């Protein structure tokens, strides 16, 4: 892959905005699982401190693309990836890229909360120690700050040394967000982070996302159209491995350019 690659097709993108520069750039990104092609010449620019939603029916490639942004697909046998993905102008698929550093820069929150079978404190401390933070005073400070940012501190401050598995589902997901932001990534990828939660817990996660975008760039996969309209600034619609349309969320949901996009967001299929 080289910087000279140009996308064969980039759907209409939101107008450039100097206040929110591009932080992630993909061009001609293709991914195959064996003989099956899951992503087809994706071209997309994702902007800094913006919430970008990936929407589309199951199997359309949105989660696959999300995992391309921190090379999680490298862990899957038979995957072949071509094209260009840059973060801050650096090709993340270059052989010189340090995967540990990449995944520090690009955190991830999964569909199902996955706290470690450790205490609340150690869930975050473990991630910090992996990246070189050892002093207890610094650990204490960062853990408190992360839990506060994840809107969880007041609920757990008196039981930091009890098992994280005793938390509710919504609390566990916020703990996973606290763990992700503790190492100060630039970008947070979220793969349907509220799909397994009740409406109240979902609302807390959505409020949290809106707060976190002040400091982080957030890319979220969601099947929930209402959620996309509530929390995202820009939305990309995918179908059968293609990026069909990408624009401001308000335009995607009220005046999409593509008929297929209109049919999906209005519930005619999907």
C-alpha atoms as one frame of an Amber mdcrd trajectory, in Angstrom:
protein
   0.000   0.000   0.000   1.229   3.496  -0.786  -0.016   7.029  -0.361  -0.614
   7.270  -4.122  -3.648   4.977  -3.986  -6.801   6.832  -4.986 -10.305   5.609
  -4.270 -12.281   4.532  -7.310 -15.483   5.695  -5.642 -16.006   7.955  -2.655
 -19.679   8.664  -1.939 -20.680  12.239  -1.191 -18.909  13.297   1.986 -19.695
  16.037   4.481 -18.285  19.448   3.664 -14.734  19.949   4.988 -14.545  21.819
   8.291 -11.222  23.272   9.461 -12.387  23.027  13.077 -12.663  19.240  12.727
  -9.770  18.020  10.553  -9.640  14.519   9.087  -7.981  12.054  11.467  -8.800
   8.736   9.706  -8.556   8.355   5.947  -9.330   5.165   4.002  -8.922   4.720
   0.258  -9.721   1.678  -1.900  -9.963  -0.444   1.245 -10.906  -4.024   0.396
 -11.141  -7.006   2.732 -11.622 -10.671   1.862 -12.404 -13.571   4.178 -10.984
 -16.321   2.021 -12.850 -16.059  -1.290 -15.623 -13.865   0.152 -15.253 -10.092
  -0.188 -16.589  -8.206   2.830 -15.414  -4.662   1.986 -15.380  -3.243  -1.533
 -13.144  -0.246  -2.300 -14.129   1.784   0.748 -13.176   5.444   0.689 -14.011
   7.517   3.765 -12.663  10.459   5.771 -13.450  10.513   9.491 -12.983  13.781
  11.331 -11.454  14.543  14.710 -13.743  15.046  17.745 -16.780  14.002  15.742
 -19.103  11.052  16.377 -19.357   9.048  13.164 -22.006   6.317  12.976 -21.794
   3.273  10.702 -25.256   1.955   9.851 -26.611  -0.754   7.582 -28.171  -4.217
   7.737 -26.404  -7.184   9.336 -23.495  -8.463   7.285 -22.992  -5.230   5.346
 -19.381  -4.725   6.482 -19.688  -1.967   9.081 -18.150  -3.918  11.982 -15.506
  -5.320   9.644 -14.528  -1.785   8.665 -14.485  -0.706  12.310 -12.023  -3.501
  13.118  -9.819  -2.433  10.206  -9.187   0.860  11.990  -7.100  -0.775  14.729
  -6.129  -3.925  12.806  -8.264  -6.283  14.885  -8.956  -8.231  11.693  -5.287
  -9.255  11.679  -6.260 -11.829  14.309  -8.578 -13.684  11.906  -7.217 -16.440
   9.688  -7.699 -16.168   5.911  -8.215 -12.375   5.996  -6.662 -10.395   3.137
  -6.674  -6.602   3.216  -5.648  -4.203   0.453  -5.855  -0.451   0.152  -4.898
   2.375   2.425  -5.862   3.320   5.982  -4.151   6.344   7.491  -4.425   7.801
  10.980  -2.924  11.268  11.291  -1.313  10.708   7.900   0.434   7.456   8.895
  -0.300   4.212   7.041  -1.404   1.871   9.848  -0.794  -1.217   7.685   2.866
  -0.357   7.170   5.216  -3.140   8.382   6.866  -0.588  10.689   3.678   0.022
  12.696   3.797  -1.000  16.361   0.458  -2.764  16.965   0.580  -2.177  20.715
   0.998   1.545  20.163  -1.697   1.562  17.460  -4.197  -0.053  19.826  -3.249
   2.397  22.544  -4.016   5.203  20.111  -7.233   3.541  18.897  -9.238   2.072
  21.786 -12.173  -0.288  21.357 -15.404  -0.993  23.217 -17.224  -4.151  22.194
 -20.893  -5.060  21.886 -20.807  -7.183  25.032 -19.109  -5.700  28.063 -15.946
  -7.660  28.760 -14.535  -6.690  32.149 -11.657  -8.801  33.405 -12.434 -11.128
  36.343 -10.619  -8.710  38.618 -11.549  -5.807  40.850 -12.904  -2.576  39.408
  -9.584  -0.909  40.248  -7.490  -3.649  38.659  -9.537  -3.621  35.442  -8.186
  -0.158  34.723  -4.824  -0.545  36.454  -4.025  -3.604  34.312  -4.366  -1.601
  31.089  -2.290   1.249  32.527   0.505  -1.071  33.681   0.674  -2.631  30.219
   1.511   0.819  28.905   4.116   1.642  31.538   2.271   3.331  34.396   3.511
   1.777  37.659   3.449   4.347  40.485   0.444   3.837  42.759  -0.216   7.559
  43.138  -0.373   7.942  39.356  -2.545   4.822  39.007  -4.954   6.135  41.641
  -5.182   9.512  39.912  -5.754   8.121  36.408  -8.254   5.505  37.585 -10.343
   8.122  39.379 -10.195  10.469  36.399 -11.198   7.706  33.976 -14.095   6.547
  36.122 -15.292  10.129  36.451 -15.103  10.610  32.686 -17.079   7.403  32.261
 -19.750   8.700  34.690 -19.095   5.770  37.026 -16.991   7.161  39.884 -19.839
   8.106  42.219 -21.366   4.638  41.845 -18.194   2.614  42.531 -15.801   4.795
  44.550 -16.565   2.873  47.753 -16.056  -0.566  46.204 -13.092  -0.178  43.905
 -11.542  -3.392  45.200 -14.592  -5.597  44.684 -15.132  -7.701  41.593 -16.116
  -5.883  38.425 -18.336  -8.843  37.614 -20.695  -7.678  40.378 -21.598  -4.543
  38.440 -24.761  -4.241  36.367 -24.533  -4.610  32.615 -24.622  -0.868  32.039
 -21.997  -0.266  34.726 -19.761  -2.956  33.229 -19.961  -1.271  29.837 -19.073
   2.104  31.361 -16.156   0.404  33.131 -14.962  -0.900  29.758 -15.182   2.649
  28.420 -13.211   3.902  31.448 -10.593   1.222  30.772 -10.371   2.292  27.124
  -9.970   6.008  27.845  -7.527   5.538  30.742  -4.620   5.107  28.331  -5.621
   8.336  26.538  -6.356   7.146  23.008  -7.167   9.644  20.280  -9.907   7.468
  18.824 -12.515   5.188  20.419 -14.202   2.528  18.310 -17.559   1.287  19.627
 -19.236  -1.799  18.185 -22.900  -1.563  19.201 -21.956  -0.668  22.789 -25.556
  -0.380  24.008 -27.276  -3.183  22.097 -27.369  -5.508  25.116 -28.499  -2.827
  27.588 -31.878  -1.670  28.858 -33.188   1.770  27.822 -31.960   3.530  30.974
 -28.437   2.133  30.666 -28.479   2.912  26.943 -29.346   6.540  27.698 -26.375
   6.756  30.091 -24.023   5.401  27.422 -25.380   7.864  24.847 -24.960  10.803
  27.230 -21.420   9.622  27.889 -20.583   9.457  24.168 -21.756  13.047  23.702
 -19.490  14.155  26.550 -16.481  12.126  25.399 -16.436  13.546  21.875 -15.060
  16.770  23.346 -11.800  14.888  23.936 -11.934  11.844  21.663 -12.883  10.923
  18.109 -15.648   8.298  18.260 -16.703   5.836  15.580 -19.752   3.775  16.470
 -21.508   0.872  14.767 -25.219   0.800  15.528 -28.342  -0.937  14.266 -30.470
   1.589  16.150 -31.498   4.367  13.779 -32.822   6.542  16.609 -29.520   6.178
  18.418 -27.603   7.263  15.330 -29.737  10.397  15.037 -29.335  11.201  18.745
 -25.580  10.903  19.103 -23.788  11.069  15.748 -22.669  14.082  13.751 -22.010
  12.148  10.543 -23.375   8.834   9.301 -22.119   6.300   6.773 -24.590   3.806
   5.282 -23.216   0.454   4.140 -24.808  -2.294   2.070 -23.256  -5.578   0.894
 -19.735  -4.370   1.574 -20.178  -1.038  -0.195 -20.214   2.448   1.305 -23.418
   3.710  -0.271 -23.649   7.178   1.245 -21.782   9.278   3.801 -22.914  12.686
   4.984 -24.098  14.771   7.907 -26.450  12.687  10.039 -29.249  15.221   9.619
 -29.027  14.898   5.834 -28.792  11.103   5.825 -32.008  10.834   7.837 -34.019
  13.669   6.295 -32.797  14.138   2.738 -30.482  11.316   1.619 -29.071  11.439
  -1.890 -29.352   7.718  -2.546 -32.716   5.927  -2.821 -31.251   2.848  -1.137
 -30.262   4.960   1.866 -33.758   6.422   2.040 -35.324   2.963   1.929 -33.111
   1.763   4.776 -33.487   4.714   7.148 -37.257   4.778   6.636 -37.557   1.077
   7.427 -38.494  -0.239   3.966 -35.801  -2.907   4.327 -33.112  -4.019   6.763
